[in-house]
Short mmCIF file of C-alpha atoms in Angstrom, two decimals:
data_model
loop_
_atom_site.label_atom_id
_atom_site.label_comp_id
_atom_site.label_asym_id
_atom_site.label_seq_id
_atom_site.Cartn_x
_atom_site.Cartn_y
_atom_site.Cartn_z
CA UNK A 1015 117.42 -44.30 -52.90
CA UNK A 1016 115.17 -45.14 -49.97
CA UNK A 1017 115.89 -43.83 -46.49
CA UNK A 1018 113.14 -45.03 -44.17
CA UNK A 1019 114.79 -43.93 -40.93
CA UNK A 1020 114.23 -40.28 -41.82
CA UNK A 1021 110.98 -38.90 -40.40
CA UNK A 1022 109.96 -36.61 -43.21
CA UNK A 1023 106.75 -35.57 -41.43
CA UNK A 1024 108.72 -34.30 -38.44
CA UNK A 1025 110.86 -32.27 -40.82
CA UNK A 1026 107.72 -30.92 -42.48
CA UNK A 1027 106.24 -29.88 -39.11
CA UNK A 1028 109.48 -28.16 -38.07
CA UNK A 1029 109.61 -26.28 -41.38
CA UNK A 1030 105.99 -25.19 -40.97
CA UNK A 1031 106.58 -23.85 -37.44
CA UNK A 1032 109.66 -21.97 -38.63
CA UNK A 1033 107.65 -20.43 -41.45
CA UNK A 1034 104.99 -19.27 -39.00
CA UNK A 1035 107.69 -17.00 -37.58
CA UNK A 1036 109.03 -15.64 -40.86
CA UNK A 1037 105.47 -15.35 -42.17
CA UNK A 1038 104.89 -12.60 -39.62
CA UNK A 1039 106.33 -10.35 -42.31
CA UNK A 1040 102.76 -10.24 -43.65
CA UNK A 1041 101.59 -8.51 -40.47
CA UNK A 1042 103.38 -5.31 -41.40
CA UNK A 1043 100.13 -3.39 -41.84
CA UNK A 1044 99.65 -3.79 -38.05
CA UNK A 1045 102.95 -2.01 -37.43
CA UNK A 1046 102.65 0.54 -40.25
CA UNK A 1047 100.27 3.10 -38.73
CA UNK A 1048 101.91 3.09 -35.25
CA UNK A 1049 105.35 3.48 -36.86
CA UNK A 1050 104.06 6.28 -39.07
CA UNK A 1051 102.77 8.17 -36.03
CA UNK A 1052 105.85 7.44 -33.93
CA UNK A 1053 108.31 8.62 -36.57
CA UNK A 1054 106.00 11.40 -37.84
CA UNK A 1055 106.35 10.35 -41.49
CA UNK A 1056 103.90 9.44 -44.24
CA UNK A 1057 102.55 5.96 -44.86
CA UNK A 1058 104.32 5.62 -48.25
CA UNK A 1059 107.64 6.27 -46.47
CA UNK A 1060 106.85 3.57 -43.91
CA UNK A 1061 105.59 1.10 -46.52
CA UNK A 1062 108.86 1.39 -48.41
CA UNK A 1063 110.39 -0.85 -45.71
CA UNK A 1064 107.89 -3.58 -46.63
CA UNK A 1065 108.54 -3.02 -50.32
CA UNK A 1066 112.29 -3.38 -49.86
CA UNK A 1067 111.76 -6.51 -47.77
CA UNK A 1068 109.84 -8.21 -50.55
CA UNK A 1069 111.79 -6.79 -53.48
CA UNK A 1070 115.13 -8.27 -52.37
CA UNK A 1071 113.57 -11.71 -51.80
CA UNK A 1072 115.17 -13.48 -54.81
CA UNK A 1073 118.68 -12.70 -53.53
CA UNK A 1074 118.39 -14.61 -50.23
CA UNK A 1075 116.16 -17.21 -51.88
CA UNK A 1076 118.93 -18.04 -54.32
CA UNK A 1077 121.54 -18.08 -51.55
CA UNK A 1078 119.35 -20.28 -49.34
CA UNK A 1079 118.56 -22.51 -52.30
CA UNK A 1080 122.25 -22.93 -53.05
CA UNK A 1081 122.88 -24.08 -49.48
CA UNK A 1082 119.97 -26.52 -49.71
CA UNK A 1083 121.25 -28.00 -52.96
CA UNK A 1084 124.57 -28.58 -51.20
CA UNK A 1085 122.95 -30.24 -48.18
CA UNK A 1086 123.14 -27.19 -45.93
CA UNK A 1087 119.45 -26.67 -45.09
CA UNK A 1088 120.09 -26.51 -41.33
CA UNK A 1089 122.94 -24.02 -41.74
CA UNK A 1090 120.72 -21.85 -43.94
CA UNK A 1091 117.98 -21.85 -41.30
CA UNK A 1092 120.44 -20.87 -38.57
CA UNK A 1093 121.91 -18.03 -40.63
CA UNK A 1094 118.57 -16.76 -41.94
CA UNK A 1095 116.80 -17.12 -38.59
CA UNK A 1096 119.48 -15.10 -36.83
CA UNK A 1097 119.23 -12.30 -39.39
CA UNK A 1098 115.43 -12.30 -39.31
CA UNK A 1099 115.14 -12.10 -35.52
CA UNK A 1100 117.92 -9.53 -35.29
CA UNK A 1101 116.25 -7.40 -37.95
CA UNK A 1102 113.03 -7.26 -35.92
CA UNK A 1103 114.92 -6.41 -32.73
CA UNK A 1104 116.82 -3.60 -34.44
CA UNK A 1105 113.59 -2.31 -36.00
CA UNK A 1106 112.43 -1.67 -32.45
CA UNK A 1107 115.37 0.74 -32.08
CA UNK A 1108 114.76 2.62 -35.34
CA UNK A 1109 114.29 6.39 -35.11
CA UNK A 1110 114.10 7.26 -38.81
CA UNK A 1111 112.71 5.68 -42.01
CA UNK A 1112 116.17 4.87 -43.38
CA UNK A 1113 116.78 2.74 -40.29
CA UNK A 1114 113.56 0.81 -41.01
CA UNK A 1115 114.76 0.22 -44.55
CA UNK A 1116 118.01 -1.24 -43.23
CA UNK A 1117 116.62 -3.31 -40.34
CA UNK A 1118 113.17 -4.46 -41.45
CA UNK A 1119 113.73 -4.08 -45.18
CA UNK A 1120 117.21 -5.51 -45.69
CA UNK A 1121 118.31 -7.48 -42.60
CA UNK A 1122 114.95 -9.14 -41.89
CA UNK A 1123 114.26 -9.40 -45.62
CA UNK A 1124 117.49 -11.28 -46.28
CA UNK A 1125 116.93 -13.53 -43.28
CA UNK A 1126 113.35 -14.26 -44.24
CA UNK A 1127 114.32 -15.23 -47.79
CA UNK A 1128 117.11 -17.57 -46.70
CA UNK A 1129 114.85 -19.33 -44.18
CA UNK A 1130 111.93 -19.62 -46.60
CA UNK A 1131 114.11 -21.04 -49.36
CA UNK A 1132 115.74 -23.50 -46.96
CA UNK A 1133 112.49 -24.81 -45.48
CA UNK A 1134 110.54 -25.19 -48.69
CA UNK A 1135 113.51 -26.23 -50.87
CA UNK A 1136 114.55 -28.99 -48.48
CA UNK A 1137 111.10 -30.17 -47.41
CA UNK A 1138 109.61 -30.53 -50.87
CA UNK A 1139 112.43 -32.92 -51.79
CA UNK A 1140 111.13 -35.32 -49.14
CA UNK A 1141 107.70 -35.50 -50.84
CA UNK A 1142 108.05 -36.42 -54.53
CA UNK A 1143 104.80 -38.35 -54.10
CA UNK A 1144 102.84 -35.44 -52.56
CA UNK A 1145 104.65 -32.41 -53.92
CA UNK A 1146 101.67 -30.05 -54.13
CA UNK A 1147 100.33 -30.96 -50.69
CA UNK A 1148 103.75 -30.71 -49.03
CA UNK A 1149 104.45 -27.33 -50.62
CA UNK A 1150 101.00 -26.19 -49.53
CA UNK A 1151 101.51 -27.24 -45.92
CA UNK A 1152 105.01 -25.84 -45.47
CA UNK A 1153 104.08 -22.53 -47.11
CA UNK A 1154 100.86 -22.46 -45.08
CA UNK A 1155 102.98 -21.71 -42.04
CA UNK A 1156 104.49 -18.79 -43.92
CA UNK A 1157 101.07 -17.50 -44.85
CA UNK A 1158 99.39 -18.33 -41.56
CA UNK A 1159 101.84 -16.77 -39.14
CA UNK A 1160 99.92 -13.52 -39.22
CA UNK A 1161 96.80 -15.28 -37.93
CA UNK A 1162 98.59 -15.48 -34.59
CA UNK A 1163 100.88 -12.48 -34.84
CA UNK A 1164 98.38 -9.81 -35.98
CA UNK A 1165 96.05 -9.77 -32.92
CA UNK A 1166 98.95 -10.51 -30.58
CA UNK A 1167 101.03 -7.66 -32.00
CA UNK A 1168 98.08 -5.27 -31.91
CA UNK A 1169 97.48 -6.03 -28.22
CA UNK A 1170 101.18 -5.69 -27.44
CA UNK A 1171 101.39 -2.37 -29.30
CA UNK A 1172 98.43 -1.03 -27.32
CA UNK A 1173 100.04 -2.09 -24.05
CA UNK A 1174 103.76 -1.54 -24.65
CA UNK A 1175 104.18 0.46 -27.86
CA UNK A 1176 105.32 -0.59 -31.29
CA UNK A 1177 109.07 -0.52 -30.65
CA UNK A 1178 108.98 -2.76 -27.58
CA UNK A 1179 106.65 -5.10 -29.45
CA UNK A 1180 109.09 -5.44 -32.34
CA UNK A 1181 111.95 -6.28 -29.98
CA UNK A 1182 109.96 -8.88 -28.05
CA UNK A 1183 108.72 -10.53 -31.23
CA UNK A 1184 112.20 -10.53 -32.75
CA UNK A 1185 113.65 -12.30 -29.73
CA UNK A 1186 110.85 -14.87 -29.77
CA UNK A 1187 111.25 -15.54 -33.49
CA UNK A 1188 114.99 -16.01 -33.07
CA UNK A 1189 114.50 -18.67 -30.40
CA UNK A 1190 111.78 -20.60 -32.26
CA UNK A 1191 113.58 -20.61 -35.63
CA UNK A 1192 116.88 -21.79 -34.20
CA UNK A 1193 115.10 -24.50 -32.20
CA UNK A 1194 113.22 -25.63 -35.32
CA UNK A 1195 116.50 -25.79 -37.22
CA UNK A 1196 117.71 -28.47 -34.81
CA UNK A 1197 114.92 -30.76 -36.06
CA UNK A 1198 115.82 -30.19 -39.72
CA UNK A 1199 117.74 -32.76 -41.74
CA UNK A 1200 118.98 -32.35 -45.29
CA UNK A 1201 117.18 -34.51 -47.83
CA UNK A 1202 119.56 -37.18 -49.20
CA UNK A 1203 120.16 -37.15 -52.95
CA UNK A 1204 117.72 -39.39 -54.77
CA UNK A 1205 115.47 -39.83 -51.74
CA UNK A 1206 112.44 -42.06 -52.37
CA UNK A 1207 109.73 -42.47 -49.69
CA UNK A 1208 109.06 -45.97 -48.45
CA UNK A 1209 106.33 -47.68 -50.48
CA UNK A 1210 106.38 -45.20 -53.35
CA UNK A 1211 107.51 -46.02 -56.88
CA UNK A 1212 108.44 -43.17 -59.25
CA UNK A 1213 106.16 -43.01 -62.31
CA UNK A 1214 107.38 -44.94 -65.34
CA UNK A 1215 107.74 -43.39 -68.78
CA UNK A 1216 106.73 -45.56 -71.76
CA UNK A 1217 107.74 -48.73 -69.98
CA UNK A 1218 111.32 -47.54 -69.61
CA UNK A 1219 113.26 -46.50 -66.54
CA UNK A 1220 111.86 -43.43 -64.75
CA UNK A 1221 112.95 -40.21 -66.39
CA UNK A 1222 113.70 -36.99 -64.54
CA UNK A 1223 114.18 -33.57 -66.08
CA UNK A 1224 116.90 -31.71 -64.18
CA UNK A 1225 117.79 -28.30 -65.54
CA UNK A 1226 120.33 -26.10 -63.83
CA UNK A 1227 119.59 -22.39 -63.68
CA UNK A 1228 121.45 -21.60 -66.91
CA UNK A 1229 119.44 -24.19 -68.80
CA UNK A 1230 116.22 -23.11 -67.11
CA UNK A 1231 116.46 -19.44 -68.14
CA UNK A 1232 116.86 -20.53 -71.76
CA UNK A 1233 113.39 -22.06 -71.63
CA UNK A 1234 110.56 -19.69 -72.75
CA UNK A 1235 108.33 -21.48 -70.26
CA UNK A 1236 110.45 -20.09 -67.41
CA UNK A 1237 109.55 -16.51 -68.29
CA UNK A 1238 105.86 -17.33 -68.56
CA UNK A 1239 105.99 -19.03 -65.15
CA UNK A 1240 107.75 -16.03 -63.60
CA UNK A 1241 105.14 -13.65 -65.04
CA UNK A 1242 102.30 -15.86 -63.84
CA UNK A 1243 103.91 -15.91 -60.38
CA UNK A 1244 104.10 -12.10 -60.36
CA UNK A 1245 100.49 -11.69 -61.46
CA UNK A 1246 99.18 -14.26 -58.99
CA UNK A 1247 100.98 -12.62 -56.08
CA UNK A 1248 100.31 -8.98 -57.03
CA UNK A 1249 96.79 -8.66 -55.67
CA UNK A 1250 97.79 -10.47 -52.51
CA UNK A 1251 100.70 -8.12 -51.91
CA UNK A 1252 98.41 -5.14 -52.43
CA UNK A 1253 96.10 -6.38 -49.69
CA UNK A 1254 98.79 -7.87 -47.45
CA UNK A 1255 100.56 -4.56 -47.03
CA UNK A 1256 97.37 -2.53 -46.61
CA UNK A 1257 94.68 -4.79 -45.12
CA UNK A 1258 94.49 -2.95 -41.82
CA UNK A 1259 94.67 0.46 -43.50
CA UNK A 1260 91.95 -0.45 -46.04
CA UNK A 1261 89.70 -1.70 -43.27
CA UNK A 1262 90.12 1.47 -41.22
CA UNK A 1263 90.00 4.07 -44.00
CA UNK A 1264 87.42 2.56 -46.38
CA UNK A 1265 85.21 0.48 -44.09
CA UNK A 1266 85.41 2.42 -40.83
CA UNK A 1267 86.92 -0.39 -38.74
CA UNK A 1268 88.72 0.25 -35.47
CA UNK A 1269 92.38 -0.76 -35.21
CA UNK A 1270 91.52 -3.84 -33.14
CA UNK A 1271 88.77 -5.01 -35.52
CA UNK A 1272 91.00 -4.31 -38.52
CA UNK A 1273 93.64 -6.53 -36.90
CA UNK A 1274 91.09 -9.35 -36.80
CA UNK A 1275 90.49 -8.88 -40.52
CA UNK A 1276 94.23 -9.10 -41.08
CA UNK A 1277 94.09 -12.42 -39.24
CA UNK A 1278 91.12 -13.51 -41.35
CA UNK A 1279 93.08 -12.70 -44.49
CA UNK A 1280 96.09 -14.58 -43.18
CA UNK A 1281 94.01 -17.61 -42.22
CA UNK A 1282 92.62 -17.67 -45.75
CA UNK A 1283 96.15 -17.29 -47.08
CA UNK A 1284 97.23 -20.24 -44.95
CA UNK A 1285 94.33 -22.50 -45.94
CA UNK A 1286 94.65 -21.50 -49.59
CA UNK A 1287 98.15 -22.94 -49.77
CA UNK A 1288 96.99 -26.34 -48.57
CA UNK A 1289 93.71 -26.28 -50.51
CA UNK A 1290 95.09 -25.21 -53.88
CA UNK A 1291 98.20 -27.35 -53.42
CA UNK A 1292 96.06 -30.45 -52.98
CA UNK A 1293 93.76 -29.39 -55.83
CA UNK A 1294 96.72 -28.95 -58.17
CA UNK A 1295 97.79 -32.52 -57.40
CA UNK A 1296 94.32 -33.67 -58.51
CA UNK A 1297 93.44 -31.49 -61.52
CA UNK A 1298 96.85 -30.22 -62.61
CA UNK A 1299 98.65 -26.93 -62.19
CA UNK A 1300 97.24 -25.27 -65.29
CA UNK A 1301 93.55 -25.66 -64.43
CA UNK A 1302 94.35 -24.67 -60.88
CA UNK A 1303 95.99 -21.43 -62.02
CA UNK A 1304 93.12 -20.59 -64.35
CA UNK A 1305 90.68 -20.89 -61.45
CA UNK A 1306 92.89 -18.80 -59.18
CA UNK A 1307 93.10 -15.87 -61.62
CA UNK A 1308 89.35 -15.85 -62.23
CA UNK A 1309 88.63 -15.85 -58.50
CA UNK A 1310 91.13 -13.00 -57.97
CA UNK A 1311 89.38 -10.92 -60.63
CA UNK A 1312 85.97 -11.59 -59.07
CA UNK A 1313 87.16 -10.72 -55.57
CA UNK A 1314 88.83 -7.50 -56.72
CA UNK A 1315 85.56 -6.46 -58.35
CA UNK A 1316 83.76 -7.28 -55.10
CA UNK A 1317 86.23 -5.20 -53.10
CA UNK A 1318 85.89 -2.26 -55.49
CA UNK A 1319 82.09 -2.22 -55.59
CA UNK A 1320 81.16 -3.24 -52.06
CA UNK A 1321 80.78 -0.67 -49.34
CA UNK A 1322 79.81 -3.17 -46.66
CA UNK A 1323 81.89 -4.96 -44.07
CA UNK A 1324 80.44 -8.28 -45.33
CA UNK A 1325 81.68 -7.54 -48.83
CA UNK A 1326 85.09 -6.64 -47.42
CA UNK A 1327 85.19 -9.92 -45.51
CA UNK A 1328 84.23 -11.98 -48.59
CA UNK A 1329 86.86 -10.25 -50.72
CA UNK A 1330 89.51 -10.60 -48.02
CA UNK A 1331 88.83 -14.33 -47.77
CA UNK A 1332 88.84 -14.87 -51.54
CA UNK A 1333 92.00 -12.87 -52.18
CA UNK A 1334 93.73 -14.55 -49.26
CA UNK A 1335 92.85 -18.01 -50.55
CA UNK A 1336 94.19 -17.18 -54.01
CA UNK A 1337 97.36 -15.50 -52.77
CA UNK A 1338 98.00 -18.57 -50.67
CA UNK A 1339 97.26 -20.77 -53.66
CA UNK A 1340 99.77 -18.87 -55.76
CA UNK A 1341 102.48 -19.27 -53.14
CA UNK A 1342 101.61 -22.94 -52.66
CA UNK A 1343 101.33 -24.01 -56.31
CA UNK A 1344 104.40 -22.42 -57.88
CA UNK A 1345 106.97 -24.34 -55.80
CA UNK A 1346 105.63 -27.60 -57.19
CA UNK A 1347 105.41 -26.15 -60.72
CA UNK A 1348 109.11 -25.31 -60.64
CA UNK A 1349 109.95 -28.79 -59.36
CA UNK A 1350 107.83 -30.49 -62.00
CA UNK A 1351 109.00 -28.45 -64.98
CA UNK A 1352 112.68 -28.00 -64.17
CA UNK A 1353 113.48 -30.90 -61.83
CA UNK A 1354 114.55 -31.33 -58.21
CA UNK A 1355 118.32 -31.71 -58.56
CA UNK A 1356 118.87 -27.94 -58.76
CA UNK A 1357 115.54 -27.02 -57.23
CA UNK A 1358 116.85 -24.70 -54.52
CA UNK A 1359 118.55 -22.27 -56.87
CA UNK A 1360 115.92 -22.62 -59.61
CA UNK A 1361 113.07 -21.74 -57.27
CA UNK A 1362 115.09 -18.87 -55.86
CA UNK A 1363 115.46 -17.42 -59.35
CA UNK A 1364 111.81 -18.00 -60.21
CA UNK A 1365 110.98 -16.17 -56.97
CA UNK A 1366 111.73 -12.98 -58.90
CA UNK A 1367 108.03 -13.15 -59.79
CA UNK A 1368 107.12 -12.73 -56.13
CA UNK A 1369 109.73 -10.00 -55.83
CA UNK A 1370 108.09 -8.07 -58.63
CA UNK A 1371 104.72 -8.40 -56.94
CA UNK A 1372 106.21 -7.26 -53.62
CA UNK A 1373 107.72 -4.22 -55.32
CA UNK A 1374 104.83 -3.15 -57.54
CA UNK A 1375 101.80 -4.30 -55.49
CA UNK A 1376 102.20 -2.00 -52.45
CA UNK A 1377 103.49 0.86 -54.62
CA UNK A 1378 100.48 0.70 -56.95
CA UNK A 1379 98.05 0.50 -54.03
CA UNK A 1380 99.63 3.31 -52.03
CA UNK A 1381 100.16 5.59 -55.01
CA UNK A 1382 96.54 5.24 -56.08
CA UNK A 1383 95.32 5.77 -52.50
CA UNK A 1384 97.53 8.84 -52.04
CA UNK A 1385 96.06 10.37 -55.22
CA UNK A 1386 92.47 9.60 -54.16
CA UNK A 1387 92.28 10.76 -50.53
CA UNK A 1388 93.18 7.37 -49.10
CA UNK A 1389 90.70 5.40 -51.25
CA UNK A 1390 92.07 2.23 -52.89
CA UNK A 1391 89.21 1.52 -55.32
CA UNK A 1392 91.08 2.27 -58.54
CA UNK A 1393 93.94 0.04 -57.41
CA UNK A 1394 91.45 -2.82 -57.13
CA UNK A 1395 90.37 -2.29 -60.74
CA UNK A 1396 94.00 -2.31 -61.85
CA UNK A 1397 94.53 -5.62 -60.03
CA UNK A 1398 91.37 -7.02 -61.65
CA UNK A 1399 92.69 -6.29 -65.15
CA UNK A 1400 96.10 -7.74 -64.34
CA UNK A 1401 94.45 -10.95 -63.04
CA UNK A 1402 92.63 -11.32 -66.36
CA UNK A 1403 95.96 -10.93 -68.15
CA UNK A 1404 97.22 -13.79 -65.97
CA UNK A 1405 94.26 -15.91 -67.03
CA UNK A 1406 95.11 -15.22 -70.69
CA UNK A 1407 98.78 -16.15 -70.07
CA UNK A 1408 97.76 -19.63 -68.90
CA UNK A 1409 96.92 -20.41 -72.54
CA UNK A 1410 100.45 -19.47 -73.57
CA UNK A 1411 101.73 -21.66 -70.73
CA UNK A 1412 99.71 -24.55 -72.12
CA UNK A 1413 100.98 -23.98 -75.66
CA UNK A 1414 104.61 -23.94 -74.53
CA UNK A 1415 104.07 -26.93 -72.27
CA UNK A 1416 102.60 -28.98 -75.10
CA UNK A 1417 104.83 -27.75 -77.88
CA UNK A 1418 108.38 -27.91 -76.54
CA UNK A 1419 110.28 -30.31 -74.30
CA UNK A 1420 113.39 -29.44 -72.28
CA UNK A 1421 116.78 -29.80 -73.92
CA UNK A 1422 117.86 -33.47 -74.22
CA UNK A 1423 121.02 -32.72 -72.25
CA UNK A 1424 118.84 -31.88 -69.27
CA UNK A 1425 117.05 -35.23 -69.21
CA UNK A 1426 118.48 -37.82 -66.87
CA UNK A 1427 117.46 -41.32 -65.89
CA UNK A 1428 117.15 -41.94 -62.18
#
């Protein structure tokens, strides 16, 4: 099916702008210390809100994906955007940690997941010819939102306090996301871009593998992909949730300078999604993943051994690029291996890998820091080892990829 009157690039831009808003979730380290002081509670108690936010991600991702698969991308954005903005606004009214867990952790977390699944699940269907690049661009907004939000939020907190800042940001996010939803159109079934011909298989009609979620979870490759997703995102979640704190406690940065480093990390995260997404289109997902895990290991070693601000900056950039690459590459991996017909739900389920990283990453980092007078060094070594495990798993991925094809019942001609 070809539908030339649809402007897929406009839809891509709208999705990217929407994700800039929901990507502000990565700026939590800017809010963490002020909230800790305001509520007079420990950092681990505050960080639990961020952990909850990430840990529940597969639930809204599956729900948002289901709406996308049924042509309801715009509805999903409206619902998720409303919840996300409202969660931020209510966070500004929180007076106890349990309220943060409900507002920032659950309400904003659910809204964020629905919006993210809707934007990426719908947009990637418009780009079967540039799947890696499209996934990289649309997720770049998600990763790059903090580039803008971190310094802005820090300045607003200094001037107006953290609670007022949360309410203002929540209102702004609500307006932008709902406006972006108006420019979103559901991708028609079987959409083919003008001028593009699907690849042929052995001279026959094009073949598409379309597994529903029940068929997908019967594939050993699914579990390897989910584990690789978790490992790739783990180091990024460690740093995402603690970048400002690490900068201030281990490298002696002021709050304002630490906020700039958070923005540097987020910029790297943003660029990494586009860079690695495009690279994966050129050299393949497997080689791309192998490079990502090796770079993560190297950067974690740099972070652990370096005592200089330059070393911190290099590590922040490298980890940000690879975290972005992880988030940009796996959407296209899921589409390639399990098909696009049920992509929304399938990616939502695979997103359990990210959920695991969101749950364990901050907890590992904060637990290690709490046991070592605020020093995160041992957590960096743990992340280094886990990255090397990820590198080893890529060989299992290759073996499964080469040795077993999806069930015949899941193969359809298009």
